[in-house]
Every structure is written in C-alpha cells, then in structure tokens.
C-alpha cells in the first residue's frame, strides 16, 4: 500500500491525516468513500472495509472493535430543554460521548460545556476542531459600509430570533437576515415589529 493522497485532496488537514491508510493501484486511488448511517465505508473493488465510526449525532457503533469519533456541536438541550425530550437526548449524547475513542468539539465554548456537564471525560481524547468553511467564502474588498445587524442561520425557537426582533424594534438599528426564506408568519411578525 502506498500513500496516495496529499494536499489539496481537500484543504482540510484533518481529512489528510485520515488518508494515511488509503491504498493505491497503479499510482491511483482505487476506492469510493461512502457514508451510510454514520459509518465510513471504504470500498475497494467489491470488498468493503470500515474501521472508523464517526457520529455527528450521538450514535454508538455496534461493533466495539471499530474506533468511534463523536462530534459535539453544543449543549443546547442541557441548557434550554426540559422533560422527556431532554432526558432522551442527554442519555443518547452521553452514551455516545462516554463510549467514544475521540471527541471533537466545534468550539472552545462547547469544550468548556463538555467538561462542565461531563467532568470525568478524559481531556486527552478531546480536541477542538472548528467547522470548516468553503474556500468560496472570502473577504470582500471595497464593500460599502453600513450600520446594521447581520443575522445568519436558523430562526427556530431556541435561537431567540423573535426576542431579537422585539429588542431591535425598540432601537433605530436595522437587520439583514440570511438563511432559509422567511415564512409568512415571520414576514408578518417583522412587518408588525420593524
């Protein structure tokens, strides 16, 4: 087997590190990577190999010999939810985290929350790796400066979008909203408040 990938297979250095076990045939990679139910499958010909289970939503591999990686995005349920939803989510999340060989936190804040909610976690198996950004996104030169608040992302309940709009309605600040199209209900709310 020969190492067949080198940057820029992907500009993500962590992906490059995962490529060290790829096999080449006639100096070309003979594989297809597929993700199915959170499992990374490496297919060479008609033989399927997998040795890493990466869960971005708190699943545990059935085969205990497979290395398990869990990505932790936040502790929103722990902070804001109540009742059975919170209990089920936390049970599933903590089981995945406690059984993981390696844990990825997407921010330092998530890392600190992880240590707060699960102080017994071995810090040596946790690393902060920020979410990647496509090279399509870049700094725009000579942009006209304007005074407004930019809201990017989901507007679901726990994001407190409505509270933000209520607060902005008491000021002269403007808002620009990026993300999914506004629903009719959101448009009506914005027209009423701003």
XYZ file of C-alpha atoms in Angstrom:
194
model
C 0.000 0.000 0.000
C 1.231 3.450 -0.903
C 0.091 6.759 0.492
C -1.891 8.208 -2.362
C -3.395 11.403 -1.077
C -1.692 14.662 -0.420
C -2.993 18.179 -0.176
C -5.009 19.504 -1.884
C -7.197 16.346 -1.850
C -9.084 18.617 0.463
C -7.765 21.713 2.165
C -8.845 20.178 5.473
C -5.661 18.894 7.152
C -7.667 16.557 9.368
C -9.044 14.787 6.315
C -5.483 14.449 5.017
C -4.474 12.733 8.272
C -7.288 10.212 7.778
C -5.973 9.372 4.300
C -2.778 7.697 5.520
C -4.313 4.211 5.158
C -5.603 4.558 1.608
C -4.425 2.006 -0.922
C -3.225 2.821 -4.452
C -3.328 0.685 -7.546
C -1.093 1.814 -10.424
C -0.495 5.090 -8.538
C -4.221 5.878 -8.444
C -6.601 5.501 -5.529
C -8.967 2.581 -6.005
C -11.731 3.440 -3.594
C -15.041 5.084 -3.084
C -15.817 6.685 0.248
C -19.428 6.438 1.295
C -21.150 7.492 4.476
C -24.153 5.392 5.413
C -25.788 5.639 8.826
C -22.750 7.477 10.145
C -20.265 4.757 9.129
C -17.324 5.474 6.848
C -17.088 2.730 4.237
C -14.008 2.317 2.094
C -14.861 0.251 -0.966
C -12.063 -1.331 -2.980
C -13.473 -3.406 -5.786
C -16.276 -5.374 -4.159
C -14.676 -5.532 -0.697
C -15.947 -3.156 1.994
C -13.732 -2.089 4.893
C -14.573 0.217 7.717
C -12.637 0.868 10.864
C -13.868 4.294 11.935
C -17.362 5.222 13.033
C -17.867 8.999 13.050
C -21.118 10.126 14.562
C -22.153 13.719 14.209
C -25.384 12.962 16.026
C -24.579 10.782 19.014
C -24.710 7.224 17.749
C -22.619 4.310 19.023
C -21.190 1.595 16.732
C -22.488 -1.919 17.327
C -19.042 -3.369 16.629
C -16.891 -2.387 19.629
C -13.644 -3.021 17.716
C -14.367 -0.025 15.482
C -12.826 3.271 16.583
C -15.542 5.772 17.417
C -15.380 9.540 16.908
C -18.163 11.815 18.143
C -18.611 15.435 17.119
C -20.264 17.576 19.793
C -21.882 20.739 18.460
C -23.417 22.239 21.583
C -25.215 21.650 24.864
C -28.445 23.388 23.915
C -30.679 20.619 25.266
C -28.905 20.686 28.597
C -29.352 24.443 28.932
C -32.775 25.098 27.429
C -34.906 21.950 27.169
C -36.998 20.211 29.813
C -38.776 16.918 30.265
C -38.579 13.685 28.313
C -37.003 15.254 25.177
C -34.070 16.449 27.264
C -33.740 13.116 29.086
C -33.697 11.058 25.881
C -31.320 13.434 24.092
C -28.892 13.603 27.021
C -28.931 9.830 27.541
C -28.105 9.238 23.877
C -25.484 12.019 23.766
C -23.695 10.996 26.983
C -23.647 7.332 25.950
C -22.000 8.253 22.632
C -19.528 10.623 24.290
C -18.575 8.183 27.053
C -18.039 5.349 24.534
C -16.064 7.446 22.031
C -12.373 6.923 21.406
C -12.078 10.542 20.298
C -14.314 13.578 20.779
C -14.446 16.637 18.527
C -15.860 19.854 19.965
C -16.700 22.520 17.384
C -15.699 25.435 19.641
C -13.899 26.253 22.867
C -17.264 27.056 24.417
C -18.556 23.573 23.549
C -15.338 22.114 25.010
C -15.891 24.029 28.258
C -19.527 22.902 28.354
C -18.430 19.295 27.797
C -16.129 19.499 30.816
C -18.893 21.148 32.850
C -21.549 18.525 32.064
C -19.185 15.519 31.897
C -16.224 16.421 34.144
C -14.984 12.810 34.213
C -14.157 12.855 30.465
C -10.503 12.224 29.633
C -9.315 15.589 28.237
C -6.639 13.808 26.170
C -9.292 12.344 23.865
C -10.974 15.710 23.202
C -9.931 18.243 20.580
C -11.476 21.498 19.412
C -11.833 21.472 15.630
C -13.813 24.347 14.200
C -16.387 23.717 11.499
C -14.865 24.043 8.066
C -15.611 26.870 5.695
C -15.593 26.517 1.942
C -12.976 28.454 0.016
C -15.972 30.016 -1.782
C -16.291 32.308 1.237
C -13.750 35.102 1.334
C -13.287 38.676 2.454
C -14.975 41.148 0.134
C -12.852 44.170 -0.655
C -14.297 47.663 -1.024
C -17.679 46.808 0.422
C -19.935 49.715 1.218
C -20.052 50.047 4.970
C -23.477 50.257 6.518
C -24.817 50.142 10.045
C -26.948 47.045 10.514
C -27.112 43.774 12.434
C -26.495 40.664 10.335
C -28.465 37.571 11.388
C -27.235 34.321 9.832
C -28.755 30.904 10.374
C -31.794 29.165 11.702
C -34.596 31.093 13.322
C -36.041 28.189 15.317
C -37.352 28.867 18.820
C -34.249 28.331 20.923
C -32.288 30.815 18.769
C -34.498 33.605 20.191
C -34.985 35.298 16.834
C -38.342 36.771 17.928
C -36.762 38.192 21.076
C -34.044 39.792 18.948
C -36.675 41.421 16.727
C -38.599 42.628 19.800
C -35.399 44.217 21.133
C -34.483 45.769 17.773
C -37.946 47.287 17.478
C -37.029 49.496 20.452
C -33.959 50.874 18.626
C -33.066 52.516 15.333
C -30.901 49.543 14.275
C -31.636 47.697 11.064
C -31.278 43.967 10.457
C -30.286 41.872 7.443
C -31.345 38.239 7.604
C -29.518 35.403 5.815
C -30.641 31.798 5.739
C -33.772 29.969 4.729
C -36.559 32.088 3.233
C -38.827 33.792 5.714
C -42.139 32.070 6.401
C -45.371 34.032 6.026
C -45.665 34.128 9.809
C -42.117 35.528 10.137
C -42.761 38.157 7.467
C -45.942 39.256 9.247
C -44.097 39.442 12.569
C -41.274 41.503 11.022
C -43.698 43.880 9.293
C -45.538 44.396 12.561
C -42.402 44.988 14.666
C -39.965 46.780 12.373
